[in-house]
XYZ file of C-alpha atoms in Angstrom:
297
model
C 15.656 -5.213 10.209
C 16.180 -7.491 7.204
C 13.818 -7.054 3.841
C 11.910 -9.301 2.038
C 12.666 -9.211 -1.810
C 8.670 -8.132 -1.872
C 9.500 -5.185 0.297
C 13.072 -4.707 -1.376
C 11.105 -4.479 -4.862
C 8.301 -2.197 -3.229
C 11.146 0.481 -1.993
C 13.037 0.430 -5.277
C 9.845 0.680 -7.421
C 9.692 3.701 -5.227
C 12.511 5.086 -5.538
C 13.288 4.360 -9.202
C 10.084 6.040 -10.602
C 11.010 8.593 -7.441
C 14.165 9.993 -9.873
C 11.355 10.390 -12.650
C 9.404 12.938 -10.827
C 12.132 14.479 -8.553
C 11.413 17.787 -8.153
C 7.237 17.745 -8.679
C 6.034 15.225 -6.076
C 7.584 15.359 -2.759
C 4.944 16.454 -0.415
C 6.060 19.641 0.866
C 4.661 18.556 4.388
C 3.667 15.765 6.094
C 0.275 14.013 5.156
C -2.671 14.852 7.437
C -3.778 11.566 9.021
C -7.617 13.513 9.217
C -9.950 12.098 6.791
C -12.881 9.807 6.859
C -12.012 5.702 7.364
C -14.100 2.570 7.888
C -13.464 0.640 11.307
C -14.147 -2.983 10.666
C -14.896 -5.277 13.994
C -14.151 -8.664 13.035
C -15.290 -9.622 15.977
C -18.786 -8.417 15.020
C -18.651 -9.982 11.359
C -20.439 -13.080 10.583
C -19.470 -13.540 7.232
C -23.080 -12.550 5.649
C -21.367 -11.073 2.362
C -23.788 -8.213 2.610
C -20.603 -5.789 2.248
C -19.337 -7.249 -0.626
C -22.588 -7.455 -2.449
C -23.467 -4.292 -1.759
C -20.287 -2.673 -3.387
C -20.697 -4.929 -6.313
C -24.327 -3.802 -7.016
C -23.174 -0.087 -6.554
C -20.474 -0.334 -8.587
C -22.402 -2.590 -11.402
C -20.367 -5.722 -10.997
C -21.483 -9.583 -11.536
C -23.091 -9.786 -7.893
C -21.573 -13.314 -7.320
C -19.018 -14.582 -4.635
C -15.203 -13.737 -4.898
C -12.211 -15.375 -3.051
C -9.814 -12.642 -3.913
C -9.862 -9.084 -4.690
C -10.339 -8.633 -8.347
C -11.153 -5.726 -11.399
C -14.548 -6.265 -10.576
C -13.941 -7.182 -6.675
C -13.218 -4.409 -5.147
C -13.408 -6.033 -1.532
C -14.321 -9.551 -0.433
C -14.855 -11.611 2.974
C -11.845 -14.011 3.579
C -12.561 -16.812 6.491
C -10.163 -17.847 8.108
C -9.942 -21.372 10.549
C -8.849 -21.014 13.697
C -5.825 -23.109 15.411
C -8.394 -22.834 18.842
C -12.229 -23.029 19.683
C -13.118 -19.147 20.678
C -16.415 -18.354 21.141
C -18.013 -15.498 18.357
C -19.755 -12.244 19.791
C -22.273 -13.281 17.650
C -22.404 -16.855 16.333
C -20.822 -17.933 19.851
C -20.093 -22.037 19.765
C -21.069 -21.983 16.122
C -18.177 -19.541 14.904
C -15.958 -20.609 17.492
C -13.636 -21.977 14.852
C -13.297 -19.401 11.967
C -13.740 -15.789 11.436
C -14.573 -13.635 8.357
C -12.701 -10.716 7.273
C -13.107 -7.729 5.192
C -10.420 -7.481 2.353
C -10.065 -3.943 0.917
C -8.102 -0.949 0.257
C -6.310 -0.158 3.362
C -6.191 4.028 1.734
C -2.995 4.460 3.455
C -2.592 7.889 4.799
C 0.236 8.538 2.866
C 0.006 5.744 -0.001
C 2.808 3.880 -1.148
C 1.049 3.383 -4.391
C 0.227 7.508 -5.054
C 3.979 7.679 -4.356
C 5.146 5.330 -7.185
C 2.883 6.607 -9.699
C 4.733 8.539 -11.859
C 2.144 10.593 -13.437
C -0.312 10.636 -10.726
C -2.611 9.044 -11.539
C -3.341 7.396 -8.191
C -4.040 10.452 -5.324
C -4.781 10.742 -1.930
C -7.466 13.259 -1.304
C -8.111 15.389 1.541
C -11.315 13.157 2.373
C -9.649 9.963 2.916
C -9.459 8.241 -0.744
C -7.233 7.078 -2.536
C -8.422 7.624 -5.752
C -7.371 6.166 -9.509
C -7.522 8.474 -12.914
C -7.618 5.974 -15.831
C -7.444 8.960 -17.992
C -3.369 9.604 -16.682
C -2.541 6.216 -16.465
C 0.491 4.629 -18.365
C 0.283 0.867 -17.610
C 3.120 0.804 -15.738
C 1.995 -1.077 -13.115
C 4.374 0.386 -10.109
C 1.637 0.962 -7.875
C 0.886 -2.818 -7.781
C 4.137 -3.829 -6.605
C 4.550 -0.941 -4.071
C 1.321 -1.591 -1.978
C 1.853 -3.283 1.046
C -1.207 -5.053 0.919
C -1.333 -6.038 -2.847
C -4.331 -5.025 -3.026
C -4.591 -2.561 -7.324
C -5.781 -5.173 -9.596
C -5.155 -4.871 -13.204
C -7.449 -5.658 -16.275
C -5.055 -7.901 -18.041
C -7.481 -9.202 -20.591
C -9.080 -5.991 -20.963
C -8.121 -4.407 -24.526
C -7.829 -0.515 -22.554
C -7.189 -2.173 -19.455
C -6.639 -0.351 -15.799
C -5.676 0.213 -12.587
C -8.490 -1.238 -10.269
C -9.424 -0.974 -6.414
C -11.952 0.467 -3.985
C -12.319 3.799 -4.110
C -14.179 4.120 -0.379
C -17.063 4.891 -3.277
C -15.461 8.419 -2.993
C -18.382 9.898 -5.316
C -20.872 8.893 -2.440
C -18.845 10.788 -0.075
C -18.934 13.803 -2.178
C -23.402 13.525 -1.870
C -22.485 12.942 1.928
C -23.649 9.093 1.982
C -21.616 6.571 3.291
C -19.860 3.681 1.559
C -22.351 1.202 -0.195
C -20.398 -1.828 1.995
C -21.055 0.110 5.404
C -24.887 0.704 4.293
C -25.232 -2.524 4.275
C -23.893 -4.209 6.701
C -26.970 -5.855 9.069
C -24.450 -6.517 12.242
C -22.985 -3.179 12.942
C -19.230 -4.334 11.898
C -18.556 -1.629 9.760
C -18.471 2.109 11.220
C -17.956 4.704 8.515
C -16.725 8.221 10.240
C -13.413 10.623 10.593
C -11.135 8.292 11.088
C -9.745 10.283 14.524
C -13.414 9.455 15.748
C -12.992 5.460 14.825
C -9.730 5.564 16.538
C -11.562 6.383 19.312
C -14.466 3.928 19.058
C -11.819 1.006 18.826
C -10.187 1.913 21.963
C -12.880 2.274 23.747
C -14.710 -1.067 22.520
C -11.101 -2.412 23.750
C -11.434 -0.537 27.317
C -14.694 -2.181 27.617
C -14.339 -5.191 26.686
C -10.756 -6.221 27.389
C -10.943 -9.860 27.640
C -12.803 -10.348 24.176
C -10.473 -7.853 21.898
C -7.003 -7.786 21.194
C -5.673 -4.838 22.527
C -4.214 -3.388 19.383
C -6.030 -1.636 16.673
C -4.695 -2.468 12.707
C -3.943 0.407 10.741
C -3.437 3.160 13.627
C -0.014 3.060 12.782
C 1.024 0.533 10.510
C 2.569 2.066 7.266
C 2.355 5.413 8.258
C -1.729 4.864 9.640
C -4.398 3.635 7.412
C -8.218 4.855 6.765
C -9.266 1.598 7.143
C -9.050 -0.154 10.758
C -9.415 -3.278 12.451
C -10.088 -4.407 15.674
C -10.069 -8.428 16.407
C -10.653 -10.573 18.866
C -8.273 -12.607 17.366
C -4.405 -12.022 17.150
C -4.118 -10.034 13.650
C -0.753 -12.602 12.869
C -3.583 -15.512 12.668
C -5.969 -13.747 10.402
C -3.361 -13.186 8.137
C -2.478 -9.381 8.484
C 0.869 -9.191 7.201
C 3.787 -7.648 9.831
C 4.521 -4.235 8.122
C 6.696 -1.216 8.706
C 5.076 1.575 11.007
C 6.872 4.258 9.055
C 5.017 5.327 5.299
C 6.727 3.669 2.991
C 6.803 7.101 0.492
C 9.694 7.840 3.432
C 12.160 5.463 2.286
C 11.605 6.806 -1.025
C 12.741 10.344 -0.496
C 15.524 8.537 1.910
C 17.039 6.919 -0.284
C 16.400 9.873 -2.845
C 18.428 12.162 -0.605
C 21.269 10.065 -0.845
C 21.341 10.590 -4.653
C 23.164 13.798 -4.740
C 26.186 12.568 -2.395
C 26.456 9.760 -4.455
C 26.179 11.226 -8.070
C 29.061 13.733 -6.832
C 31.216 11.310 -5.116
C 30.969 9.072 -8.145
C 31.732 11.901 -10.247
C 35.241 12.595 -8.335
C 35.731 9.103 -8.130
C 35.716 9.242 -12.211
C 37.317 12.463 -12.449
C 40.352 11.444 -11.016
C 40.966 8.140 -12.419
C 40.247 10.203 -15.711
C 43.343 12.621 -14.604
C 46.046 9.162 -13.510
C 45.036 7.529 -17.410
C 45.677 10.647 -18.893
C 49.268 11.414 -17.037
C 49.817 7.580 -17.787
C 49.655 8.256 -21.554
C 51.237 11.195 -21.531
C 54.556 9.599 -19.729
C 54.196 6.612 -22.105
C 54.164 8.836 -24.810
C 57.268 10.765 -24.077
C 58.841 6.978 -23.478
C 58.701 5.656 -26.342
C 59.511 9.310 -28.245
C 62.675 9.269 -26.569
C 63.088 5.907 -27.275
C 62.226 6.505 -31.338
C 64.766 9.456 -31.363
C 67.304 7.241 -29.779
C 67.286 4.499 -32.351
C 67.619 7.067 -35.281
C-alpha cells in the first residue's frame, strides 16, 4: 500500500525522534485496549452544540461557536451535506440532507503522538487519556504531525505557548464524573463507559437496527483501536473520516527502528572495506613512483 507524504512525514517524525529515546520508550508490552471511551451515534446527533459548549464552559473557554478544533476548542460539531436525502432518527425529513459530527481527540490506544514525543510529555494513561504535561514540553511540535487525525493544536501567538487538545476532562474522571461534553448532551448521542462495554453497545444498536446503521463501528480498530467511537448511519468515507491504517502507527516506528542496527553495521563494512582498497591503492602508488624516483637518479 502506497503512502501519502502526510503519512510518510507522520512515520519518519516517528521514527526520527524514535533514535532520540531508543532505549527508554519502547513499551515493553503491548498497550491494553481497556480504558474508558466515549461512543458517539451520529445518527442520534442533531447538531445542538450542547457538547461543545459544555467543554468550553468546563474548561473556561470563550463559549462561542468554532468550525475547527482550536487552543481553546477542544472539540466542535462539523455538518456535513449529504450527496442523498436520508431520513434522521431524529430530525427525520428535516435532517435528511446533512449530519453533525463530533470532532475530538480520537485517544488512540496506543497514540501516535505519545510515541513521537520525545520527552513525554504527551501519555497514555491506564484510564483511557491521553494526556499533555506543558511543564516537559519542548516545542517541538512532532506530535502534531504524527496524529492521524490532526487533531494537537498549538498556541502560536501565545508568548509560553503549548501543546493543546481534549483531555477526555481526565481530572473529572479521577472524581468519577463523566466528561463535561457527555453530561450534556440532551439526545443520548454520547455514551461515556469502558470502552469494551461501548464496543458492545455499538454492535448491538447495529444488530438491532440493521437497515438504519452502517455496519461498521470507527475506531474499533482503526490505528491500533481508539477510545473514542463512532457509529453512523451514514458511510464514514462521506462524513469525512479519513481511510487509516488498522495497525498503531508507534509499530512502524519500532519497525523501522529494528532495521537500524543491520543497517548501521552493514554500512559500517561497506566503509570499512572501501577504507582497506584506498589504502592498498596508495600504498602501491607509493612504491610506483619510489621505484620510479630511484630509477631516474
Amino acid at each position: 500500500m502506497g503512502l501519502t507524504r502526510r503519512e510518510f512525514l507522520q512515520l519518519a517524525a516517528a521514527s526520527g525522534l524514535g533514535v532520540t529515546v531508543l532505549g527508554a520508550a519502547r513499551p515493553a508490552r503491548a498497550a491494553s485496549k481497556a480504558g474508558v471511551g466515549i461512543l458517539i451515534d451520529v445518527a442520534r446527533c442533531v447538531g445542538c452544540r450542547s457538547c461543545e459548549m459544555a467543554c468550553k464552559k468546563y474548561h473556561g473557554f470563550p463559549e462561542e461557536e468554532s468550525a475547527d478544533l482550536g487552543p481553546q476548542a477542544w472539540t466542535y460539531i462539523r455538518t456535513v451535506r449529504l450527496n442523498r436525502a436520508t431520513p434522521h432518527l431524529q430530525l427525520g425529513e428535516a435532517g435528511a440532507l446533512q449530519r453533525t459530527v463530533k470532532i475530538q481527540c480520537r485517544h488512540c490506544v496506543e497514540p501516535a503522538c505519545a510515541s513521537a514525543c520525545p520527552v513525554a510529555a504527551l501519555r497514555k494513561t491506564p484510564e483511557g487519556p491521553v494526556t499533555y504535561d506543558p511543564g516537559r514540553c519542548l516545542g517541538c511540535r512532532y506530535c502534531m504531525v504524527a496524529c492521524p487525525f490532526q487533531v494537537p493544536r498549538f498556541e502560536w501567538h501565545d508568548r509560553m505557548p503549548e501543546i493543546r487538545k481534549c483531555n477526555l476532562c481526565a481530572e473529572r474522571l479521577v472524581e468519577g464524573t463523566p466528561p463535561a461534553c457527555v453530561e450534556a448532551c440532551p439526545m443520548e448521542a454520547l455514551q461515556f463507559g469502558p470502552r469494551e462495554q461501548l464496543l458492545a453497545e455499538a454492535a448491538r444498536r447495529i444488530s438491532n437496527d440493521r437497515s438504519r446503521y452502517v455496519p461498521a463501528i470507527y475506531g474499533a480498530e482503526e490505528v491500533g483501536g481508539t477510545a473514542i467511537l463512532y457509529l453512523s448511519d451514514i458511510p464514514f468515507e462521506e462524513l469525512g473520516f479519513p481511510v487509516v491504517v488498522r495497525e498503531p502507527l508507534p509499530s512502524y516506528t519500532w519497525r523501522a527502528l529494528g532495521k537500524i542496527p543491520g543497517v548501521v553495521v552493514g554500512l559500517g563494512a561497506t566503509l570499512t572495506v572501501l577504507e582497506a582498497v584506498i589504502r592498498r591503492r596508495m600504498e602501491l602508488n607509493g612504491s610506483a613512483r619510489r621505484k620510479e624516483e630511484r630509477e631516474q637518479r
